[in-house]
Amino acid sequence: MANIQFKIIESTRSAAQSVRAHRFRSFLTTLGIIIGVASVISVVSVLQGFSLYISSQFDGIGTNVINVERYTPPKNRLQGKWSRLTYLDYLKIKEYVPGVSHVTPSVQVWGSQGGVTYRDQSVPTQVFGSASSYQSLNAVYCEDGRFINQSDDDSRRRVAVIGSSVVSELEIPGNPVGQHIQILGEWFKIICVAETRGELFGFDQDDFVLIPFTTAKSILGDRSWRTNVTISMSVDDVNQLTQVKRYITSVLRRAHGIKDGDPNDFQINSADQMLETFGSIIGGTTLVLGGIVGISLLVGGIGIMNIMLVSVTERTREIGIQKALGATKFDILLQFLIEAVFLCLLGGLAGLILGFAGGSIISSIANLPPASVPIWAIALSFGFSALIGLIFGIIPAAKASNLDPIDALRYE
């Protein structure tokens, strides 16, 4: 055992000396491995960084939150019929669905696309009405001021929570809290500037204005009964999530008069479901791109095999001398195998460093979340590099070990 360890150490030292003596050739030999590993790590680091960012965005929401939205089957869309959820649907869910709390309606104030106005400055933004429970369901907190409360909703107060992007676009000087903006000709007092949350899938999460739900209904007037409502809630026991979805489905199908066999005109989404879907997309994309880019590793392996075969030819006399001095076939085989693996691992290390640097540059240029290299990607890169060295180094190593010592010594 000690003898084998000594041979491995000596073979590794010999491989390091060979790489040092032929630096440029060693670089060209490992170039394919470097490019392959760097490409894989770049792709994986960008995707994993994006995945971690998405996961952090969902952390504050919680896996027990359910959102019910309208859904129009393709057949109805072709007929010009569009589904909607109403305030009555919200009341039915609140009354008849057990095991839920913080049932919250949200309604889009469609007329706001014309602009939210501050003094002489007007900008288009997303304005919607919701209840005070919206804060706990969606993890929206105030950087300054207070959030909408039940009293605001009961009294239909003209108050608003605004995102930081709206503050910037309206060029509101000083502290926005306490100042007034205009929506659909109505004056609203700013009571909260929400904490900055950044972009998600290219959507600015800070470009919004939130007003009390009853206030939104009052300024919409008769349109409020025809406006689509989104309904959110939290499930008291996350283990009952599936059962709660069944209750909601039953209540809404009965309320909408949907016959057996007909598709739902609504859809029920949960945070964990969306996160799981996103995770599967990221995993599939990583696998496909990693497989495509991994082809360059095979090309690099073939390059290493070719160079090692040339190296065997160049060192034929050296091999003959080693055998004449008592080196066995196994000693020669081990020496050339370790040299091939050493080269591949060296290329893998260089590729790992370049790949992370490349991923960071791509994330920075494309304005994506910071790149992140998971431990499994590092282990896979080194493991695959070593495997390439073993696979493509075995033929040159076998050729070297099988050389006849007499013929090898005579070789010119």
Tab-separated table of C-alpha atoms in Angstrom:
chain	number	residue	atom	x	y	z
A	1	MET	CA	0.000	0.000	0.000
A	2	ALA	CA	2.807	2.393	0.964
A	3	ASN	CA	4.610	1.467	-2.263
A	4	ILE	CA	1.576	2.411	-4.387
A	5	GLN	CA	1.209	5.715	-2.526
A	6	PHE	CA	4.880	6.455	-3.184
A	7	LYS	CA	4.429	5.665	-6.891
A	8	ILE	CA	1.379	7.946	-7.081
A	9	ILE	CA	3.274	10.802	-5.398
A	10	GLU	CA	6.268	10.341	-7.673
A	11	SER	CA	4.070	10.107	-10.782
A	12	THR	CA	2.276	13.309	-9.766
A	13	ARG	CA	5.606	15.068	-9.228
A	14	SER	CA	6.800	13.827	-12.617
A	15	ALA	CA	3.576	15.071	-14.232
A	16	ALA	CA	4.019	18.508	-12.632
A	17	GLN	CA	7.621	18.685	-13.915
A	18	SER	CA	6.486	17.673	-17.408
A	19	VAL	CA	3.800	20.392	-17.412
A	20	ARG	CA	6.335	22.956	-16.200
A	21	ALA	CA	8.862	21.921	-18.839
A	22	HIS	CA	6.312	22.126	-21.673
A	23	ARG	CA	4.118	25.022	-20.534
A	24	PHE	CA	2.791	26.109	-23.907
A	25	ARG	CA	2.086	22.560	-25.090
A	26	SER	CA	0.352	21.799	-21.787
A	27	PHE	CA	-1.780	24.927	-22.202
A	28	LEU	CA	-2.819	23.908	-25.714
A	29	THR	CA	-3.473	20.366	-24.466
A	30	THR	CA	-5.845	21.537	-21.739
A	31	LEU	CA	-7.471	24.334	-23.779
A	32	GLY	CA	-10.464	22.194	-24.693
A	33	ILE	CA	-11.002	21.248	-21.035
A	34	ILE	CA	-10.623	24.883	-19.945
A	35	ILE	CA	-13.175	26.084	-22.496
A	36	GLY	CA	-15.602	23.269	-21.680
A	37	VAL	CA	-15.494	23.708	-17.900
A	38	ALA	CA	-15.552	27.523	-18.157
A	39	SER	CA	-18.632	27.369	-20.405
A	40	VAL	CA	-20.474	24.952	-18.121
A	41	ILE	CA	-19.642	26.945	-14.970
A	42	SER	CA	-20.652	30.237	-16.637
A	43	VAL	CA	-24.057	28.843	-17.610
A	44	VAL	CA	-24.657	27.136	-14.269
A	45	SER	CA	-23.524	30.129	-12.174
A	46	VAL	CA	-25.834	32.548	-13.997
A	47	LEU	CA	-28.832	30.195	-13.760
A	48	GLN	CA	-28.169	29.305	-10.122
A	49	GLY	CA	-27.767	32.960	-9.177
A	50	PHE	CA	-31.089	33.696	-10.837
A	51	SER	CA	-32.682	30.718	-9.078
A	52	LEU	CA	-31.438	31.850	-5.646
A	53	TYR	CA	-32.802	35.334	-6.312
A	54	ILE	CA	-36.231	33.978	-7.246
A	55	SER	CA	-36.264	31.752	-4.150
A	56	SER	CA	-35.467	34.747	-1.945
A	57	GLN	CA	-38.348	36.653	-3.524
A	58	PHE	CA	-40.749	33.847	-2.632
A	59	ASP	CA	-39.389	33.424	0.912
A	60	GLY	CA	-41.314	36.411	2.241
A	61	ILE	CA	-44.594	35.306	0.683
A	62	GLY	CA	-44.796	31.871	2.269
A	63	THR	CA	-45.766	28.529	0.806
A	64	ASN	CA	-49.283	28.661	2.293
A	65	VAL	CA	-50.482	31.614	0.194
A	66	ILE	CA	-53.070	30.920	-2.521
A	67	ASN	CA	-54.014	33.239	-5.386
A	68	VAL	CA	-57.221	32.745	-7.354
A	69	GLU	CA	-57.333	34.426	-10.758
A	70	ARG	CA	-59.594	34.307	-13.757
A	71	TYR	CA	-58.833	31.928	-16.603
A	72	THR	CA	-60.517	31.935	-19.991
A	73	PRO	CA	-60.452	28.565	-21.816
A	74	PRO	CA	-59.165	28.839	-25.426
A	75	LYS	CA	-62.597	27.881	-26.832
A	76	ASN	CA	-64.261	30.820	-25.053
A	77	ARG	CA	-61.516	33.202	-26.098
A	78	LEU	CA	-62.117	32.340	-29.744
A	79	GLN	CA	-65.782	33.231	-29.182
A	80	GLY	CA	-64.860	36.568	-27.608
A	81	LYS	CA	-65.988	35.505	-24.131
A	82	TRP	CA	-63.719	36.412	-21.240
A	83	SER	CA	-63.978	35.001	-17.738
A	84	ARG	CA	-63.805	37.106	-14.596
A	85	LEU	CA	-63.929	36.849	-10.846
A	86	THR	CA	-66.175	39.284	-8.993
A	87	TYR	CA	-66.565	40.730	-5.537
A	88	LEU	CA	-69.351	38.197	-4.958
A	89	ASP	CA	-66.859	35.379	-5.594
A	90	TYR	CA	-64.634	36.887	-2.923
A	91	LEU	CA	-67.554	36.944	-0.461
A	92	LYS	CA	-68.447	33.318	-1.229
A	93	ILE	CA	-64.885	32.109	-0.693
A	94	LYS	CA	-64.640	34.081	2.527
A	95	GLU	CA	-67.900	32.568	3.806
A	96	TYR	CA	-67.863	28.995	2.528
A	97	VAL	CA	-64.201	27.915	2.318
A	98	PRO	CA	-62.891	26.614	5.676
A	99	GLY	CA	-59.281	26.620	6.839
A	100	VAL	CA	-58.270	29.954	5.303
A	101	SER	CA	-57.570	33.406	6.694
A	102	HIS	CA	-56.648	36.877	5.423
A	103	VAL	CA	-58.933	36.442	2.399
A	104	THR	CA	-58.037	39.502	0.363
A	105	PRO	CA	-59.572	40.914	-2.826
A	106	SER	CA	-57.523	43.000	-5.257
A	107	VAL	CA	-58.886	45.006	-8.154
A	108	GLN	CA	-57.028	46.770	-10.947
A	109	VAL	CA	-57.977	50.430	-11.386
A	110	TRP	CA	-57.870	50.275	-15.162
A	111	GLY	CA	-58.412	53.984	-15.703
A	112	SER	CA	-55.045	54.713	-14.068
A	113	GLN	CA	-53.114	53.797	-17.204
A	114	GLY	CA	-53.717	57.382	-18.268
A	115	GLY	CA	-51.371	58.450	-15.489
A	116	VAL	CA	-50.878	59.172	-11.817
A	117	THR	CA	-50.259	62.873	-11.365
A	118	TYR	CA	-48.144	64.884	-8.971
A	119	ARG	CA	-48.269	68.611	-9.637
A	120	ASP	CA	-47.534	68.895	-13.374
A	121	GLN	CA	-45.838	65.493	-13.627
A	122	SER	CA	-47.868	62.463	-14.813
A	123	VAL	CA	-46.653	58.875	-15.238
A	124	PRO	CA	-48.408	55.613	-16.188
A	125	THR	CA	-48.245	52.986	-13.467
A	126	GLN	CA	-50.096	50.027	-11.998
A	127	VAL	CA	-52.827	51.150	-9.574
A	128	PHE	CA	-54.911	48.613	-7.710
A	129	GLY	CA	-57.105	48.441	-4.667
A	130	SER	CA	-56.701	45.890	-1.903
A	131	ALA	CA	-57.235	45.338	1.818
A	132	SER	CA	-54.878	45.754	4.768
A	133	SER	CA	-54.168	41.989	4.775
A	134	TYR	CA	-52.376	42.438	1.430
A	135	GLN	CA	-49.264	43.384	3.422
A	136	SER	CA	-48.922	40.088	5.290
A	137	LEU	CA	-49.771	38.002	2.222
A	138	ASN	CA	-47.301	39.662	-0.138
A	139	ALA	CA	-44.590	40.851	2.274
A	140	VAL	CA	-44.912	44.506	1.241
A	141	TYR	CA	-43.572	46.748	4.013
A	142	CYS	CA	-43.141	50.475	4.402
A	143	GLU	CA	-39.759	52.094	4.231
A	144	ASP	CA	-41.412	55.254	5.495
A	145	GLY	CA	-44.933	55.813	6.838
A	146	ARG	CA	-47.634	53.228	7.590
A	147	PHE	CA	-49.520	50.654	5.548
A	148	ILE	CA	-53.251	50.698	4.777
A	149	ASN	CA	-55.310	49.556	7.782
A	150	GLN	CA	-58.848	48.296	8.278
A	151	SER	CA	-60.060	51.779	9.229
A	152	ASP	CA	-58.895	53.134	5.859
A	153	ASP	CA	-60.860	50.404	4.092
A	154	ASP	CA	-63.989	50.875	6.220
A	155	SER	CA	-63.965	54.637	5.715
A	156	ARG	CA	-63.008	54.567	2.018
A	157	ARG	CA	-60.167	56.963	2.732
A	158	ARG	CA	-58.247	58.495	-0.145
A	159	VAL	CA	-54.857	57.195	0.951
A	160	ALA	CA	-52.155	55.465	-1.061
A	161	VAL	CA	-49.092	53.245	-0.701
A	162	ILE	CA	-46.615	53.900	-3.502
A	163	GLY	CA	-43.525	52.119	-4.773
A	164	SER	CA	-40.096	53.710	-4.890
A	165	SER	CA	-40.076	53.741	-8.706
A	166	VAL	CA	-43.221	55.885	-8.745
A	167	VAL	CA	-41.555	58.328	-6.348
A	168	SER	CA	-38.595	58.627	-8.722
A	169	GLU	CA	-40.720	58.954	-11.855
A	170	LEU	CA	-42.964	61.619	-10.325
A	171	GLU	CA	-39.871	63.424	-9.010
A	172	ILE	CA	-41.468	63.956	-5.596
A	173	PRO	CA	-39.037	66.087	-3.544
A	174	GLY	CA	-38.248	65.478	0.108
A	175	ASN	CA	-40.338	62.996	2.083
A	176	PRO	CA	-43.287	61.787	-0.068
A	177	VAL	CA	-45.330	60.734	2.991
A	178	GLY	CA	-48.044	63.311	3.604
A	179	GLN	CA	-47.996	64.699	0.059
A	180	HIS	CA	-50.826	64.196	-2.438
A	181	ILE	CA	-51.125	62.557	-5.862
A	182	GLN	CA	-54.070	62.467	-8.249
A	183	ILE	CA	-55.698	59.271	-9.584
A	184	LEU	CA	-58.718	59.404	-11.919
A	185	GLY	CA	-59.298	62.996	-10.887
A	186	GLU	CA	-59.290	62.086	-7.176
A	187	TRP	CA	-56.721	63.361	-4.675
A	188	PHE	CA	-54.928	60.735	-2.565
A	189	LYS	CA	-52.641	61.268	0.400
A	190	ILE	CA	-49.416	59.241	0.383
A	191	ILE	CA	-49.160	57.336	3.681
A	192	CYS	CA	-46.381	54.873	2.801
A	193	VAL	CA	-43.389	54.443	0.515
A	194	ALA	CA	-42.845	50.689	0.099
A	195	GLU	CA	-39.437	49.081	0.539
A	196	THR	CA	-37.541	48.590	-2.713
A	197	ARG	CA	-37.821	45.044	-4.065
A	198	GLY	CA	-36.227	45.401	-7.516
A	199	GLU	CA	-37.150	43.605	-10.727
A	200	LEU	CA	-38.561	40.104	-11.148
A	201	PHE	CA	-38.676	38.540	-14.644
A	202	GLY	CA	-38.135	42.030	-16.061
A	203	PHE	CA	-41.122	43.396	-14.129
A	204	ASP	CA	-40.502	46.370	-11.845
A	205	GLN	CA	-41.957	45.388	-8.467
A	206	ASP	CA	-41.678	48.968	-7.226
A	207	ASP	CA	-43.798	50.519	-9.964
A	208	PHE	CA	-47.237	50.481	-8.312
A	209	VAL	CA	-49.769	52.441	-6.298
A	210	LEU	CA	-51.974	50.633	-3.775
A	211	ILE	CA	-55.200	52.131	-2.432
A	212	PRO	CA	-57.926	50.672	-0.136
A	213	PHE	CA	-60.220	48.183	-1.880
A	214	THR	CA	-63.459	49.993	-0.970
A	215	THR	CA	-61.952	53.257	-2.214
A	216	ALA	CA	-61.132	51.630	-5.535
A	217	LYS	CA	-64.707	50.355	-5.783
A	218	SER	CA	-66.110	53.794	-5.053
A	219	ILE	CA	-64.038	55.628	-7.671
A	220	LEU	CA	-64.776	52.939	-10.262
A	221	GLY	CA	-68.500	53.306	-9.585
A	222	ASP	CA	-70.724	50.987	-11.605
A	223	ARG	CA	-67.656	49.497	-13.301
A	224	SER	CA	-66.552	47.874	-10.036
A	225	TRP	CA	-69.134	45.089	-10.395
A	226	ARG	CA	-67.855	44.261	-13.873
A	227	THR	CA	-64.150	44.564	-13.019
A	228	ASN	CA	-62.127	41.417	-12.560
A	229	VAL	CA	-61.046	40.674	-8.987
A	230	THR	CA	-58.020	38.630	-7.876
A	231	ILE	CA	-58.515	36.797	-4.570
A	232	SER	CA	-55.638	35.900	-2.253
A	233	MET	CA	-55.598	34.070	1.069
A	234	SER	CA	-53.393	32.091	3.431
A	235	VAL	CA	-54.057	28.474	4.370
A	236	ASP	CA	-54.064	27.911	8.144
A	237	ASP	CA	-52.562	24.417	7.835
A	238	VAL	CA	-50.171	23.974	4.917
A	239	ASN	CA	-50.860	20.226	4.982
A	240	GLN	CA	-54.460	21.011	4.008
A	241	LEU	CA	-53.416	23.032	0.949
A	242	THR	CA	-54.765	20.477	-1.542
A	243	GLN	CA	-58.055	20.133	0.335
A	244	VAL	CA	-58.525	23.921	0.451
A	245	LYS	CA	-57.979	24.109	-3.310
A	246	ARG	CA	-60.736	21.522	-3.739
A	247	TYR	CA	-63.087	23.611	-1.574
A	248	ILE	CA	-62.351	26.746	-3.608
A	249	THR	CA	-62.877	24.863	-6.870
A	250	SER	CA	-66.200	23.484	-5.671
A	251	VAL	CA	-67.461	26.876	-4.450
A	252	LEU	CA	-66.496	28.773	-7.611
A	253	ARG	CA	-67.742	26.115	-10.051
A	254	ARG	CA	-71.107	26.151	-8.273
A	255	ALA	CA	-71.192	29.970	-8.198
A	256	HIS	CA	-70.340	30.208	-11.921
A	257	GLY	CA	-72.741	27.427	-12.943
A	258	ILE	CA	-69.998	25.335	-14.585
A	259	LYS	CA	-71.283	21.939	-15.694
A	260	ASP	CA	-69.505	18.641	-15.052
A	261	GLY	CA	-66.833	18.042	-17.675
A	262	ASP	CA	-66.461	21.727	-18.548
A	263	PRO	CA	-63.139	23.430	-17.727
A	264	ASN	CA	-62.769	25.926	-14.895
A	265	ASP	CA	-62.965	29.617	-15.747
A	266	PHE	CA	-60.480	30.360	-12.965
A	267	GLN	CA	-57.075	29.099	-11.860
A	268	ILE	CA	-55.646	28.523	-8.392
A	269	ASN	CA	-51.947	29.156	-7.853
A	270	SER	CA	-49.793	28.795	-4.757
A	271	ALA	CA	-46.298	30.143	-4.050
A	272	ASP	CA	-44.770	26.680	-3.628
A	273	GLN	CA	-46.361	25.553	-6.899
A	274	MET	CA	-44.898	28.517	-8.786
A	275	LEU	CA	-41.500	27.998	-7.145
A	276	GLU	CA	-41.554	24.300	-8.025
A	277	THR	CA	-42.460	25.088	-11.635
A	278	PHE	CA	-39.678	27.640	-11.851
A	279	GLY	CA	-37.226	25.181	-10.288
A	280	SER	CA	-38.073	22.526	-12.867
A	281	ILE	CA	-37.585	25.057	-15.685
A	282	ILE	CA	-34.198	26.138	-14.311
A	283	GLY	CA	-33.169	22.495	-13.779
A	284	GLY	CA	-34.157	21.509	-17.310
A	285	THR	CA	-32.425	24.532	-18.822
A	286	THR	CA	-29.252	23.830	-16.816
A	287	LEU	CA	-29.263	20.205	-17.927
A	288	VAL	CA	-29.765	21.001	-21.625
A	289	LEU	CA	-27.241	23.842	-21.780
A	290	GLY	CA	-24.759	21.892	-19.659
A	291	GLY	CA	-25.092	18.907	-22.011
A	292	ILE	CA	-24.562	21.040	-25.097
A	293	VAL	CA	-21.576	22.874	-23.658
A	294	GLY	CA	-20.203	19.592	-22.230
A	295	ILE	CA	-19.498	18.391	-25.762
A	296	SER	CA	-16.438	20.644	-25.734
A	297	LEU	CA	-15.134	18.576	-22.810
A	298	LEU	CA	-15.170	15.496	-25.026
A	299	VAL	CA	-13.352	17.431	-27.728
A	300	GLY	CA	-10.822	18.484	-25.100
A	301	GLY	CA	-10.438	14.852	-24.050
A	302	ILE	CA	-9.659	13.811	-27.603
A	303	GLY	CA	-7.048	16.574	-27.795
A	304	ILE	CA	-5.414	15.315	-24.613
A	305	MET	CA	-5.329	11.756	-25.981
A	306	ASN	CA	-3.615	12.942	-29.165
A	307	ILE	CA	-1.007	14.968	-27.291
A	308	MET	CA	-0.361	12.118	-24.867
A	309	LEU	CA	0.175	9.723	-27.796
A	310	VAL	CA	2.715	12.176	-29.192
A	311	SER	CA	4.304	12.386	-25.759
A	312	VAL	CA	4.630	8.584	-25.615
A	313	THR	CA	6.427	8.618	-28.970
A	314	GLU	CA	8.763	11.407	-27.849
A	315	ARG	CA	9.600	9.619	-24.594
A	316	THR	CA	10.083	6.110	-26.013
A	317	ARG	CA	13.763	5.942	-25.031
A	318	GLU	CA	12.909	7.257	-21.563
A	319	ILE	CA	10.340	4.471	-21.169
A	320	GLY	CA	12.928	1.932	-22.338
A	321	ILE	CA	15.417	3.142	-19.721
A	322	GLN	CA	12.742	2.978	-16.992
A	323	LYS	CA	11.900	-0.607	-17.924
A	324	ALA	CA	15.565	-1.557	-18.102
A	325	LEU	CA	15.948	-0.242	-14.548
A	326	GLY	CA	13.078	-2.409	-13.324
A	327	ALA	CA	9.899	-0.369	-13.922
A	328	THR	CA	6.873	-2.604	-14.452
A	329	LYS	CA	4.022	-2.183	-16.932
A	330	PHE	CA	1.858	-0.963	-14.063
A	331	ASP	CA	4.427	1.715	-13.139
A	332	ILE	CA	4.489	3.088	-16.697
A	333	LEU	CA	0.687	2.852	-17.011
A	334	LEU	CA	0.214	4.702	-13.706
A	335	GLN	CA	2.710	7.408	-14.670
A	336	PHE	CA	0.998	8.311	-17.937
A	337	LEU	CA	-2.516	7.993	-16.499
A	338	ILE	CA	-1.689	10.360	-13.640
A	339	GLU	CA	-0.125	12.798	-16.087
A	340	ALA	CA	-3.325	12.817	-18.185
A	341	VAL	CA	-5.540	13.248	-15.097
A	342	PHE	CA	-3.199	15.958	-13.740
A	343	LEU	CA	-3.488	17.902	-16.989
A	344	CYS	CA	-7.285	17.593	-16.990
A	345	LEU	CA	-7.607	18.672	-13.350
A	346	LEU	CA	-5.353	21.635	-14.041
A	347	GLY	CA	-7.564	22.567	-16.984
A	348	GLY	CA	-10.654	22.060	-14.800
A	349	LEU	CA	-9.314	24.438	-12.141
A	350	ALA	CA	-8.484	27.106	-14.737
A	351	GLY	CA	-11.903	26.610	-16.349
A	352	LEU	CA	-13.638	26.924	-12.982
A	353	ILE	CA	-11.971	30.283	-12.259
A	354	LEU	CA	-12.640	31.608	-15.766
A	355	GLY	CA	-16.212	30.269	-15.692
A	356	PHE	CA	-17.095	32.041	-12.463
A	357	ALA	CA	-15.494	35.250	-13.736
A	358	GLY	CA	-17.411	34.883	-17.009
A	359	GLY	CA	-20.703	34.241	-15.189
A	360	SER	CA	-20.174	37.318	-13.000
A	361	ILE	CA	-19.449	39.468	-16.061
A	362	ILE	CA	-22.540	38.153	-17.896
A	363	SER	CA	-24.756	38.793	-14.849
A	364	SER	CA	-23.374	42.298	-14.507
A	365	ILE	CA	-23.749	43.210	-18.187
A	366	ALA	CA	-27.238	41.667	-18.506
A	367	ASN	CA	-28.347	43.224	-15.177
A	368	LEU	CA	-29.089	39.787	-13.696
A	369	PRO	CA	-28.759	38.659	-10.053
A	370	PRO	CA	-25.180	37.890	-8.887
A	371	ALA	CA	-23.770	34.621	-10.257
A	372	SER	CA	-23.463	31.733	-7.824
A	373	VAL	CA	-21.492	28.499	-8.244
A	374	PRO	CA	-23.001	25.613	-6.221
A	375	ILE	CA	-20.741	23.007	-4.606
A	376	TRP	CA	-22.169	20.253	-6.815
A	377	ALA	CA	-21.067	22.170	-9.945
A	378	ILE	CA	-17.502	22.441	-8.626
A	379	ALA	CA	-17.415	18.756	-7.703
A	380	LEU	CA	-18.932	17.801	-11.064
A	381	SER	CA	-16.387	19.889	-12.975
A	382	PHE	CA	-13.393	18.310	-11.244
A	383	GLY	CA	-14.943	14.845	-11.323
A	384	PHE	CA	-15.727	15.067	-15.021
A	385	SER	CA	-12.264	16.475	-15.760
A	386	ALA	CA	-10.628	13.545	-13.921
A	387	LEU	CA	-12.915	11.110	-15.756
A	388	ILE	CA	-11.939	12.633	-19.115
A	389	GLY	CA	-8.271	12.216	-18.137
A	390	LEU	CA	-8.791	8.560	-17.223
A	391	ILE	CA	-10.835	7.711	-20.322
A	392	PHE	CA	-8.674	9.479	-22.879
A	393	GLY	CA	-5.397	8.800	-21.064
A	394	ILE	CA	-5.818	5.021	-20.926
A	395	ILE	CA	-4.886	4.423	-24.591
A	396	PRO	CA	-1.604	6.395	-24.513
A	397	ALA	CA	-0.786	4.907	-21.087
A	398	ALA	CA	-1.460	1.373	-22.348
A	399	LYS	CA	0.670	2.012	-25.432
A	400	ALA	CA	3.552	3.236	-23.240
A	401	SER	CA	3.315	0.315	-20.802
A	402	ASN	CA	3.303	-2.254	-23.614
A	403	LEU	CA	6.480	-0.992	-25.299
A	404	ASP	CA	9.230	-3.584	-25.552
A	405	PRO	CA	12.244	-2.300	-23.533
A	406	ILE	CA	14.790	-3.427	-26.171
A	407	ASP	CA	12.891	-1.742	-29.022
A	408	ALA	CA	12.360	1.329	-26.866
A	409	LEU	CA	16.079	1.665	-26.137
A	410	ARG	CA	16.917	1.342	-29.849
A	411	TYR	CA	14.330	4.009	-30.810
A	412	GLU	CA	15.797	7.157	-32.351
